[in-house]
CSV table of C-alpha atoms and ligand atoms in Angstrom, one decimal:
chain,number,residue,atom,x,y,z
K,8,MET,CA,16.9,3.6,24.3
K,9,SER,CA,16.8,0.5,26.4
K,10,LYS,CA,16.6,-2.9,24.8
K,11,GLU,CA,13.6,-5.0,25.8
K,12,ILE,CA,14.7,-7.4,28.5
K,13,PRO,CA,13.8,-11.1,28.1
K,14,TYR,CA,12.5,-13.3,30.8
K,15,LYS,CA,15.8,-15.2,30.8
K,16,ILE,CA,19.1,-13.7,29.9
K,17,TYR,CA,21.3,-16.6,28.6
K,18,LEU,CA,24.9,-16.3,27.7
K,19,GLU,CA,26.8,-18.1,25.0
K,20,GLU,CA,29.3,-20.7,26.1
K,21,SER,CA,32.0,-18.5,24.8
K,22,GLU,CA,30.9,-15.8,27.3
K,23,MET,CA,31.5,-18.0,30.3
K,24,PRO,CA,34.4,-16.6,32.4
K,25,LYS,CA,37.9,-17.9,31.6
K,26,GLN,CA,39.2,-16.8,35.0
K,27,TRP,CA,37.9,-16.7,38.5
K,28,TYR,CA,38.1,-13.3,40.3
K,29,ASN,CA,39.9,-13.1,43.6
K,30,VAL,CA,38.3,-10.2,45.5
K,31,ARG,CA,41.0,-10.4,48.2
K,32,ALA,CA,43.4,-8.7,45.7
K,33,ASP,CA,41.2,-5.5,45.9
K,34,MET,CA,40.6,-5.6,49.7
K,35,LYS,CA,42.6,-3.1,51.7
K,36,ASN,CA,42.0,-5.1,54.9
K,37,LYS,CA,42.8,-8.6,53.9
K,38,PRO,CA,41.0,-11.5,55.6
K,39,ALA,CA,42.9,-12.7,58.6
K,40,PRO,CA,45.1,-15.7,58.0
K,41,LEU,CA,44.2,-19.2,59.2
K,42,LEU,CA,46.1,-20.0,62.5
K,43,ASN,CA,47.7,-23.2,63.7
K,44,PRO,CA,45.5,-24.2,66.8
K,45,ALA,CA,48.6,-25.4,68.7
K,46,THR,CA,51.0,-22.4,68.1
K,47,PHE,CA,48.6,-19.6,67.0
K,48,GLU,CA,51.0,-18.9,64.1
K,49,PRO,CA,49.6,-18.4,60.6
K,50,MET,CA,49.3,-21.7,58.7
K,51,THR,CA,51.9,-22.0,56.0
K,52,TYR,CA,51.6,-23.9,52.7
K,53,ASP,CA,53.6,-26.8,54.3
K,54,ASP,CA,51.4,-26.9,57.4
K,55,LEU,CA,48.3,-27.3,55.2
K,56,ARG,CA,49.7,-30.0,52.9
K,57,PRO,CA,48.6,-33.0,54.9
K,58,VAL,CA,45.0,-31.9,54.8
K,59,PHE,CA,44.4,-30.0,51.5
K,60,CYS,CA,45.4,-30.4,47.9
K,61,ASP,CA,48.5,-28.5,46.9
K,62,GLU,CA,47.0,-26.2,44.2
K,63,LEU,CA,44.0,-25.4,46.4
K,64,ILE,CA,46.3,-24.4,49.3
K,65,LYS,CA,48.0,-21.9,46.9
K,66,GLN,CA,44.5,-20.5,46.1
K,67,GLU,CA,43.6,-20.4,49.7
K,68,LEU,CA,46.7,-18.4,50.7
K,69,ASP,CA,46.7,-16.1,47.6
K,70,ASP,CA,45.6,-12.6,48.7
K,71,THR,CA,47.1,-10.7,45.8
K,72,THR,CA,46.4,-12.3,42.4
K,73,PRO,CA,43.2,-10.7,41.0
K,74,TYR,CA,42.5,-13.3,38.3
K,75,ILE,CA,43.2,-17.0,38.3
K,76,ASP,CA,42.8,-19.1,35.2
K,77,ILE,CA,40.0,-21.7,35.1
K,78,PRO,CA,41.6,-24.9,33.6
K,79,ASP,CA,40.0,-26.0,30.4
K,80,ASP,CA,39.0,-29.3,31.9
K,81,ILE,CA,36.9,-27.5,34.5
K,82,ARG,CA,35.4,-25.1,32.0
K,83,ASN,CA,34.4,-28.1,29.9
K,84,PHE,CA,32.6,-29.6,32.8
K,85,TYR,CA,31.0,-26.3,33.6
K,86,LYS,CA,29.6,-26.3,30.0
K,87,MET,CA,27.4,-29.3,30.9
K,88,TYR,CA,25.2,-27.1,33.1
K,89,ARG,CA,26.5,-23.5,32.6
K,90,PRO,CA,26.2,-20.7,31.8
K,91,SER,CA,23.2,-20.5,34.2
K,92,PRO,CA,20.3,-18.2,33.4
K,93,LEU,CA,19.8,-14.8,34.9
K,94,VAL,CA,16.0,-14.6,35.1
K,95,ARG,CA,13.9,-11.4,35.2
K,96,ALA,CA,11.2,-12.2,37.8
K,97,TYR,CA,8.5,-10.4,35.8
K,98,CYS,CA,5.8,-12.6,37.3
K,99,LEU,CA,6.9,-12.0,40.9
K,100,GLU,CA,7.1,-8.2,40.2
K,101,GLU,CA,3.5,-8.4,38.8
K,102,LYS,CA,2.3,-10.4,41.9
K,103,LEU,CA,3.9,-7.9,44.3
K,104,GLN,CA,2.8,-4.9,42.2
K,105,THR,CA,6.2,-3.3,42.7
K,106,PRO,CA,8.0,-0.8,40.5
K,107,ALA,CA,11.2,-2.6,41.5
K,108,LYS,CA,13.0,-4.8,38.8
K,109,ILE,CA,13.9,-8.2,40.2
K,110,TYR,CA,16.4,-10.6,38.8
K,111,TYR,CA,17.7,-13.9,40.1
K,112,LYS,CA,20.6,-16.0,39.1
K,113,PHE,CA,19.5,-19.6,39.1
K,114,GLU,CA,22.0,-22.2,40.1
K,115,GLY,CA,19.7,-25.2,40.6
K,116,ASN,CA,19.9,-26.6,37.1
K,117,ASN,CA,22.1,-29.6,37.9
K,118,THR,CA,21.6,-32.8,39.8
K,119,SER,CA,23.2,-31.5,43.0
K,120,GLY,CA,20.4,-29.0,42.9
K,121,SER,CA,22.7,-26.1,43.9
K,122,HIS,CA,25.7,-24.0,43.1
K,123,LYS,CA,28.0,-26.4,45.0
K,124,LEU,CA,29.0,-28.2,41.8
K,125,ASN,CA,31.0,-25.1,40.7
K,126,SER,CA,33.6,-25.7,43.4
K,127,ALA,CA,33.2,-29.5,43.7
K,128,ILE,CA,34.5,-30.0,40.1
K,129,ALA,CA,37.4,-27.6,40.7
K,130,GLN,CA,38.5,-29.2,43.9
K,131,ALA,CA,38.1,-32.7,42.5
K,132,TYR,CA,40.1,-31.6,39.4
K,133,TYR,CA,43.1,-30.4,41.5
K,134,ALA,CA,43.0,-33.6,43.6
K,135,LYS,CA,43.1,-35.7,40.5
K,136,LYS,CA,45.9,-33.6,39.0
K,137,GLN,CA,47.9,-34.2,42.1
K,138,GLY,CA,47.5,-38.0,41.6
K,139,LEU,CA,45.4,-38.6,44.7
K,140,LYS,CA,43.2,-41.6,45.2
K,141,GLY,CA,40.3,-39.8,46.7
K,142,VAL,CA,38.8,-37.1,48.9
K,143,THR,CA,36.8,-37.0,52.1
K,144,THR,CA,34.2,-34.4,53.1
K,145,GLU,CA,31.2,-33.6,55.2
K,146,THR,CA,27.7,-32.8,54.1
K,147,GLY,CA,24.8,-31.3,56.0
K,148,ALA,CA,21.7,-31.0,53.8
K,149,GLY,CA,23.4,-33.1,51.2
K,150,GLN,CA,23.9,-30.8,48.3
K,151,TRP,CA,27.7,-30.5,48.7
K,152,GLY,CA,28.1,-34.3,49.1
K,153,THR,CA,26.1,-34.8,46.0
K,154,ALA,CA,28.1,-32.2,44.0
K,155,LEU,CA,31.3,-33.8,45.1
K,156,ALA,CA,30.2,-37.3,44.3
K,157,MET,CA,29.2,-36.1,40.8
K,158,ALA,CA,32.6,-34.5,40.3
K,159,CYS,CA,34.5,-37.5,41.6
K,160,ALA,CA,32.5,-39.9,39.5
K,161,TYR,CA,33.4,-37.8,36.4
K,162,LEU,CA,37.1,-37.8,37.2
K,163,GLY,CA,37.4,-41.3,38.6
K,164,LEU,CA,38.2,-40.4,42.2
K,165,ASP,CA,37.0,-42.1,45.4
K,166,CYS,CA,34.6,-40.0,47.4
K,167,GLN,CA,33.9,-40.5,51.1
K,168,VAL,CA,31.2,-38.4,52.7
K,169,TYR,CA,30.4,-37.9,56.4
K,170,MET,CA,26.7,-36.9,56.4
K,171,VAL,CA,25.2,-35.2,59.5
K,172,LYS,CA,23.2,-37.9,61.1
K,173,CYS,CA,19.8,-36.1,61.2
K,174,SER,CA,20.1,-35.4,57.5
K,175,TYR,CA,21.2,-38.9,56.8
K,176,GLU,CA,18.0,-40.2,58.4
K,177,GLN,CA,15.7,-37.4,57.1
K,178,LYS,CA,16.9,-37.4,53.5
K,179,PRO,CA,17.5,-41.0,52.5
K,180,PHE,CA,17.1,-40.1,48.8
K,181,ARG,CA,20.0,-37.6,49.0
K,182,ARG,CA,22.1,-40.4,50.3
K,183,GLU,CA,21.1,-42.7,47.5
K,184,VAL,CA,21.9,-40.0,44.9
K,185,MET,CA,25.4,-39.8,46.3
K,186,ARG,CA,25.7,-43.6,46.3
K,187,THR,CA,24.5,-43.7,42.7
K,188,TYR,CA,27.5,-41.5,41.9
K,189,GLY,CA,29.7,-44.0,43.7
K,190,ALA,CA,30.3,-42.1,46.9
K,191,SER,CA,30.4,-43.9,50.3
K,192,VAL,CA,28.2,-42.2,52.9
K,193,THR,CA,28.6,-42.5,56.6
K,194,PRO,CA,26.3,-40.9,59.2
K,195,SER,CA,28.2,-38.6,61.5
K,196,PRO,CA,29.1,-38.8,64.3
K,197,SER,CA,30.2,-42.4,63.6
K,198,MET,CA,32.3,-45.1,65.2
K,199,THR,CA,34.7,-45.1,62.2
K,200,THR,CA,36.9,-42.3,63.5
K,201,GLU,CA,38.6,-41.4,66.8
K,202,VAL,CA,36.9,-38.0,67.0
K,203,GLY,CA,33.5,-39.5,66.2
K,204,ARG,CA,33.9,-42.1,69.0
K,205,LYS,CA,34.9,-39.3,71.4
K,206,ILE,CA,31.9,-37.1,70.4
K,207,LEU,CA,29.5,-40.1,70.8
K,208,ALA,CA,30.9,-40.9,74.2
K,209,GLU,CA,30.4,-37.3,75.3
K,210,HIS,CA,27.0,-36.8,73.7
K,211,PRO,CA,25.3,-40.2,73.3
K,212,GLY,CA,22.3,-40.0,70.9
K,213,THR,CA,23.5,-36.7,69.3
K,214,ASN,CA,22.0,-35.9,65.9
K,215,GLY,CA,25.4,-34.6,64.7
K,216,SER,CA,26.4,-31.3,63.3
K,217,LEU,CA,28.4,-29.9,60.4
K,218,GLY,CA,31.2,-29.2,62.9
K,219,CYS,CA,31.3,-32.9,63.9
K,220,ALA,CA,31.2,-34.2,60.4
K,221,ILE,CA,34.1,-31.9,59.4
K,222,SER,CA,36.3,-33.3,62.2
K,223,GLU,CA,35.6,-36.8,61.1
K,224,ALA,CA,36.2,-36.1,57.4
K,225,VAL,CA,39.6,-34.4,58.2
K,226,GLU,CA,40.6,-37.4,60.3
K,227,ALA,CA,39.6,-39.8,57.6
K,228,ALA,CA,41.7,-37.9,55.1
K,229,THR,CA,44.8,-37.6,57.2
K,230,HIS,CA,44.7,-41.3,58.2
K,231,GLN,CA,44.5,-42.7,54.6
K,232,GLU,CA,47.4,-42.6,52.1
K,233,GLY,CA,46.5,-40.6,49.0
K,234,TYR,CA,43.5,-38.8,50.4
K,235,ARG,CA,42.8,-35.2,51.1
K,236,TYR,CA,39.9,-33.3,52.7
K,237,VAL,CA,37.8,-30.9,50.7
K,238,LEU,CA,35.2,-28.4,52.0
K,239,GLY,CA,32.1,-27.0,50.2
K,240,SER,CA,31.9,-23.5,51.7
K,241,VAL,CA,33.6,-21.0,54.0
K,242,LEU,CA,37.1,-21.3,52.6
K,243,ASN,CA,38.7,-18.6,50.4
K,244,GLN,CA,39.2,-21.1,47.6
K,245,VAL,CA,35.5,-22.0,47.5
K,246,LEU,CA,34.5,-18.4,47.2
K,247,LEU,CA,37.0,-18.0,44.4
K,248,HIS,CA,35.4,-20.9,42.4
K,249,GLN,CA,31.9,-19.6,43.1
K,250,THR,CA,32.8,-16.3,41.4
K,251,VAL,CA,31.6,-17.9,38.1
K,252,ILE,CA,28.2,-17.0,39.5
K,253,GLY,CA,28.9,-13.3,39.9
K,254,LEU,CA,31.0,-13.0,36.7
K,255,GLU,CA,28.3,-14.5,34.6
K,256,THR,CA,25.7,-12.3,36.3
K,257,LYS,CA,27.7,-9.2,35.5
K,258,THR,CA,28.2,-10.2,31.9
K,259,ALA,CA,24.5,-10.8,31.5
K,260,LEU,CA,23.5,-7.5,33.2
K,261,ASP,CA,26.1,-5.5,31.1
K,262,LYS,CA,24.6,-6.9,27.9
K,263,TYR,CA,21.5,-4.9,28.7
K,264,ASP,CA,23.1,-2.0,30.5
K,265,ILE,CA,21.5,-3.0,33.7
K,266,VAL,CA,23.1,-1.7,36.9
K,267,PRO,CA,21.8,-3.3,40.1
K,268,ASP,CA,21.1,-1.2,43.2
K,269,ILE,CA,20.9,-4.1,45.7
K,270,ILE,CA,22.5,-7.6,45.5
K,271,ILE,CA,21.1,-10.2,47.9
K,272,GLY,CA,22.2,-13.7,48.8
K,273,CYS,CA,21.6,-16.3,51.5
K,274,ALA,CA,24.6,-17.0,53.8
K,275,GLY,CA,25.5,-20.3,55.3
K,276,GLY,CA,29.3,-20.4,55.1
K,277,GLY,CA,29.2,-17.5,52.5
K,278,SER,CA,30.3,-19.2,49.3
K,279,ASN,CA,27.3,-18.4,47.0
K,280,LEU,CA,27.0,-14.9,48.4
K,281,GLY,CA,30.7,-14.3,48.1
K,282,GLY,CA,30.8,-15.7,44.6
K,283,LEU,CA,27.8,-13.6,43.5
K,284,ILE,CA,28.9,-10.3,44.9
K,285,SER,CA,32.7,-10.5,44.3
K,286,PRO,CA,32.9,-8.8,40.9
K,287,PHE,CA,30.6,-6.1,42.1
K,288,MET,CA,32.4,-5.8,45.4
K,289,GLY,CA,35.6,-5.4,43.5
K,290,GLU,CA,34.1,-2.3,41.7
K,291,LYS,CA,33.0,-0.9,45.1
K,292,LEU,CA,36.4,-1.5,46.6
K,293,ARG,CA,38.2,0.2,43.7
K,294,GLY,CA,35.8,3.1,44.0
K,295,GLU,CA,34.3,2.6,40.6
K,296,LYS,CA,30.7,1.9,41.6
K,297,ASP,CA,28.5,1.6,44.7
K,298,TYR,CA,26.1,-1.2,45.5
K,299,ARG,CA,24.2,-2.4,48.5
K,300,PHE,CA,25.0,-6.0,49.4
K,301,ILE,CA,22.8,-7.9,51.8
K,302,ALA,CA,23.6,-11.3,53.4
K,303,VAL,CA,20.5,-13.1,54.7
K,304,GLU,CA,20.8,-15.7,57.4
K,305,PRO,CA,18.4,-17.7,59.6
K,306,ALA,CA,17.4,-16.1,62.9
K,307,SER,CA,18.1,-19.5,64.5
K,308,CYS,CA,21.7,-19.4,63.4
K,309,PRO,CA,22.6,-15.7,63.3
K,310,SER,CA,26.4,-15.7,62.7
K,311,PHE,CA,26.7,-12.2,61.2
K,312,THR,CA,24.0,-10.4,63.1
K,313,ARG,CA,24.6,-11.8,66.6
K,314,GLY,CA,27.9,-13.6,66.3
K,315,LYS,CA,31.4,-12.4,67.4
K,316,PHE,CA,34.2,-11.4,65.0
K,317,ALA,CA,36.9,-13.6,66.5
K,318,TYR,CA,39.2,-16.5,65.8
K,319,ASP,CA,37.4,-19.8,66.2
K,320,TYR,CA,37.6,-23.5,65.4
K,321,CYS,CA,36.0,-24.5,62.1
K,322,ASP,CA,34.9,-27.8,63.6
K,323,THR,CA,33.6,-29.4,66.8
K,324,GLY,CA,36.6,-31.7,67.3
K,325,MET,CA,39.0,-28.7,67.1
K,326,VAL,CA,41.3,-30.4,64.6
K,327,CYS,CA,41.1,-27.8,61.9
K,328,PRO,CA,43.0,-24.5,61.7
K,329,LEU,CA,41.5,-21.4,63.4
K,330,ALA,CA,39.7,-18.9,61.2
K,331,LYS,CA,38.8,-15.3,62.1
K,332,MET,CA,35.2,-14.9,61.3
K,333,TYR,CA,31.8,-14.0,62.6
K,334,THR,CA,31.0,-17.0,64.7
K,335,LEU,CA,28.5,-18.4,67.2
K,336,GLY,CA,31.2,-20.7,68.6
K,337,SER,CA,32.1,-24.2,67.3
K,338,GLY,CA,29.9,-25.9,69.9
K,339,PHE,CA,26.8,-24.0,68.7
K,340,ILE,CA,24.0,-26.2,67.2
K,341,PRO,CA,20.8,-24.6,65.9
K,342,SER,CA,17.6,-25.7,67.7
K,343,ALA,CA,16.1,-29.0,66.6
K,344,ASN,CA,13.0,-27.3,64.9
K,345,HIS,CA,15.3,-25.5,62.5
K,346,ALA,CA,14.6,-26.8,59.0
K,347,GLY,CA,15.9,-24.2,56.6
K,348,GLY,CA,19.6,-25.1,56.2
K,349,LEU,CA,22.4,-22.5,56.6
K,350,ARG,CA,23.3,-24.1,60.0
K,351,TYR,CA,27.0,-23.6,60.1
K,352,HIS,CA,28.3,-21.8,63.2
K,353,GLY,CA,30.8,-19.6,61.4
K,354,MET,CA,31.2,-17.6,58.2
K,355,SER,CA,33.7,-17.0,55.4
K,356,SER,CA,36.7,-14.9,56.6
K,357,ILE,CA,36.5,-12.8,53.4
K,358,LEU,CA,32.8,-11.9,53.9
K,359,SER,CA,33.4,-11.5,57.7
K,360,GLN,CA,36.1,-8.8,57.0
K,361,LEU,CA,33.9,-7.1,54.4
K,362,TYR,CA,31.0,-7.0,56.8
K,363,HIS,CA,33.3,-5.8,59.6
K,364,ASP,CA,34.5,-3.0,57.4
K,365,GLY,CA,30.9,-1.9,56.7
K,366,LEU,CA,31.0,-2.8,53.0
K,367,MET,CA,28.1,-5.2,53.3
K,368,GLU,CA,24.9,-5.5,55.4
K,369,ALA,CA,23.3,-8.6,57.0
K,370,VAL,CA,19.8,-9.4,58.1
K,371,SER,CA,18.3,-12.4,59.8
K,372,VAL,CA,14.9,-13.9,59.0
K,373,GLU,CA,12.7,-16.4,60.7
K,374,GLN,CA,11.9,-19.7,59.0
K,375,THR,CA,8.1,-19.5,58.7
K,376,ALA,CA,8.5,-16.2,56.9
K,377,VAL,CA,11.2,-17.8,54.7
K,378,PHE,CA,8.8,-20.6,53.7
K,379,GLU,CA,6.0,-18.1,53.1
K,380,ALA,CA,8.3,-16.3,50.7
K,381,ALA,CA,9.3,-19.7,49.1
K,382,GLU,CA,5.6,-20.5,48.5
K,383,LYS,CA,4.8,-17.1,47.0
K,384,PHE,CA,7.8,-17.4,44.7
K,385,ALA,CA,7.1,-21.0,43.7
K,386,ARG,CA,3.5,-20.2,42.8
K,387,VAL,CA,4.4,-17.4,40.3
K,388,GLU,CA,7.9,-18.2,39.1
K,389,GLY,CA,7.5,-22.0,38.7
K,390,ILE,CA,10.7,-23.1,40.5
K,391,LEU,CA,10.5,-24.9,43.8
K,392,PRO,CA,13.2,-23.1,45.7
K,393,ALA,CA,15.6,-24.7,48.3
K,394,PRO,CA,14.9,-23.4,51.8
K,395,GLU,CA,18.4,-21.9,51.9
K,396,SER,CA,17.8,-19.9,48.7
K,397,SER,CA,14.4,-18.8,50.1
K,398,HIS,CA,16.2,-16.7,52.7
K,399,ALA,CA,17.3,-14.5,49.8
K,400,ILE,CA,13.8,-14.6,48.2
K,401,LYS,CA,12.3,-13.3,51.5
K,402,VAL,CA,14.6,-10.3,51.6
K,403,ALA,CA,14.3,-9.6,47.9
K,404,ILE,CA,10.5,-9.5,48.3
K,405,ASP,CA,10.9,-7.2,51.4
K,406,GLU,CA,13.1,-4.8,49.4
K,407,ALA,CA,10.7,-4.9,46.5
K,408,LEU,CA,7.8,-4.1,48.8
K,409,LYS,CA,9.7,-1.1,50.2
K,410,CYS,CA,10.0,0.2,46.6
K,411,LYS,CA,6.2,-0.2,46.3
K,412,GLU,CA,5.8,2.2,49.2
K,413,THR,CA,8.4,4.7,48.0
K,414,GLY,CA,7.7,4.4,44.3
K,415,GLU,CA,11.4,3.8,43.7
K,416,GLU,CA,12.3,1.6,40.6
K,417,LYS,CA,15.3,-0.1,42.2
K,418,THR,CA,17.0,-3.0,40.5
K,419,ILE,CA,17.3,-6.0,42.8
K,420,VAL,CA,19.5,-9.1,42.0
K,421,PHE,CA,19.4,-12.1,44.2
K,422,GLY,CA,21.0,-15.6,44.1
K,423,LEU,CA,18.6,-18.5,43.7
K,424,THR,CA,21.1,-21.1,44.8
K,425,GLY,CA,19.0,-24.2,44.3
K,426,THR,CA,15.9,-26.3,44.3
K,427,GLY,CA,14.1,-27.9,47.2
K,428,TYR,CA,13.0,-31.3,46.1
K,429,PHE,CA,14.8,-33.0,48.9
K,430,ASP,CA,13.4,-30.7,51.5
K,431,MET,CA,9.8,-32.0,51.5
K,432,TYR,CA,9.8,-32.8,55.2
K,433,ALA,CA,10.3,-29.1,55.8
K,434,TYR,CA,7.7,-28.1,53.3
K,435,GLU,CA,5.3,-30.6,54.8
K,436,LYS,CA,5.7,-29.1,58.2
K,437,PHE,CA,5.1,-25.7,56.7
K,438,ASN,CA,2.0,-26.8,54.8
K,439,ASN,CA,0.6,-28.5,57.9
K,440,GLY,CA,1.0,-25.3,59.8
K,441,GLU,CA,3.4,-27.1,62.2
K,442,MET,CA,6.5,-25.0,61.5
K,443,THR,CA,7.7,-22.9,64.4
K,444,ASP,CA,10.4,-20.3,64.9
K,445,TYR,CA,13.0,-20.4,67.5
K,446,ILE,CA,15.3,-17.4,68.1
K,447,PRO,CA,18.2,-18.3,70.4
K,448,THR,CA,18.3,-16.3,73.6
K,449,ASP,CA,21.4,-14.3,74.6
K,450,GLU,CA,22.0,-17.1,77.1
K,451,ASP,CA,21.9,-19.7,74.4
K,452,LEU,CA,24.5,-17.8,72.4
K,453,GLU,CA,26.7,-17.1,75.5
K,454,LYS,CA,27.2,-20.8,75.8
K,455,GLY,CA,28.6,-20.9,72.3
K,456,PHE,CA,30.9,-17.9,72.9
K,457,GLN,CA,32.3,-19.5,76.0
K,458,GLY,CA,33.9,-22.1,73.8
K,459,LEU,CA,35.9,-19.5,71.8
K,460,PRO,CA,39.6,-20.1,72.0
K,461,ALA,CA,41.8,-17.4,73.7
K,462,VAL,CA,44.0,-16.3,70.9
K,463,PRO,CA,46.7,-13.8,71.7
K,464,GLU,CA,46.5,-10.5,69.8
K,465,ARG,CA,48.8,-10.5,66.9
F,661,PLP,C1,25.0,-25.0,50.6
F,661,PLP,C2,23.9,-24.2,50.2
F,661,PLP,C3,23.8,-22.8,50.6
F,661,PLP,C4,24.6,-22.2,51.6
F,661,PLP,O1,26.0,-22.2,51.4
F,661,PLP,P1,26.9,-21.0,51.1
F,661,PLP,O2,28.3,-21.5,51.2
F,661,PLP,O3,26.6,-20.0,52.2
F,661,PLP,O4,26.5,-20.5,49.8
F,661,PLP,C5,22.8,-22.1,50.0
F,661,PLP,N1,21.9,-22.6,49.1
F,661,PLP,C6,22.0,-23.9,48.7
F,661,PLP,C7,21.0,-24.4,47.8
F,661,PLP,C8,23.0,-24.7,49.2
F,661,PLP,O5,23.1,-26.0,48.8
């Protein structure tokens, strides 16, 4: 007999994971290594030390250890806002009149308004433990910068954030949240770095991009004694930290003997999706269970669905190592009308390999349809979702409506990564009927692909 399932499945503190799960350990085809952009040789621990924190490099390069202990100090910080609830979307199911059972894991219950804090506290912790003075980073929409500022404030580390210029101007309150937590925030590209000055000289009046801001943040870290660079997505270490999402989800589902059929997440750089699906993907990779995994990305920045699986620069200034990933080219910038986040040109190497191996699906969706789904969700489930998260909502609704046609009672789980309170310009555009879609043409994309580096076959 099945137990009655509550609206929210909460876990006890004691049920929070004590270890992160490293899905690479179960992958037959490992993600390709980062390469040195000058020599095309794999980056070693020593190569990466000027840029990243020591312990984080070990995590980045570790393709074999399945479980990695979460230090107590990090778990204690997690306890301030975790375990996060797994919510049964009874009201959405009712609204859609679907036989599907829909669940979402809600990560928006902290001031950063997103899952980013899960990795921010881990990265700040290892920086502090190494005795560093501070960290530098980039932020696009601002959630990552906020999360890092919060973690650094807690640990007493300096935090320098390069914020993509258009967000800096459009989201002044995000900036003030970061400053409240003690971070310094610089609009990027800026005149404070060599690479920023170069980009400004080549593209005067540019609104900036994540790729530019990364280049500036890396330069800032390597030019200051006692500083390292940290990144909020894409990297293996970030996916590792984000597995708290998937591990908690699995524990909650197991409590009620629920087995999902489909797991859906939005994909910018891939960290929330990777974190959510990792434990389930591990079961699939070990041949224990089967699931459908769906990555959802914007049609205006379609890395998985229209990108190339190739080595590429992670940043515009080409100062970072090369990563093999689905990419639109490091020069790609989504069209100016794109308001929905998820605008990075590349994608996690782990997820790229899994997608390449046919273990995961990807779909792209247009932003007006995403905001329609966000509105539908907000009106029945109460939470005002982030535009990024709403990509997952859109596809969860689509899958639930397919079940309505076929009569199948599938169980759908999706990641609700955050809240959208700082995205009111985007919502305003949508509410005014002024939001438009732009799907890049093949020619637009070709320009980005032309910038891919010629890396010799290994
Ligand atoms: C950053 C962010 C994302 C996208 O990043 P991933 O690394 O792909 O998870 C999604 N949702 C929210 C709310 C975010 O802040």
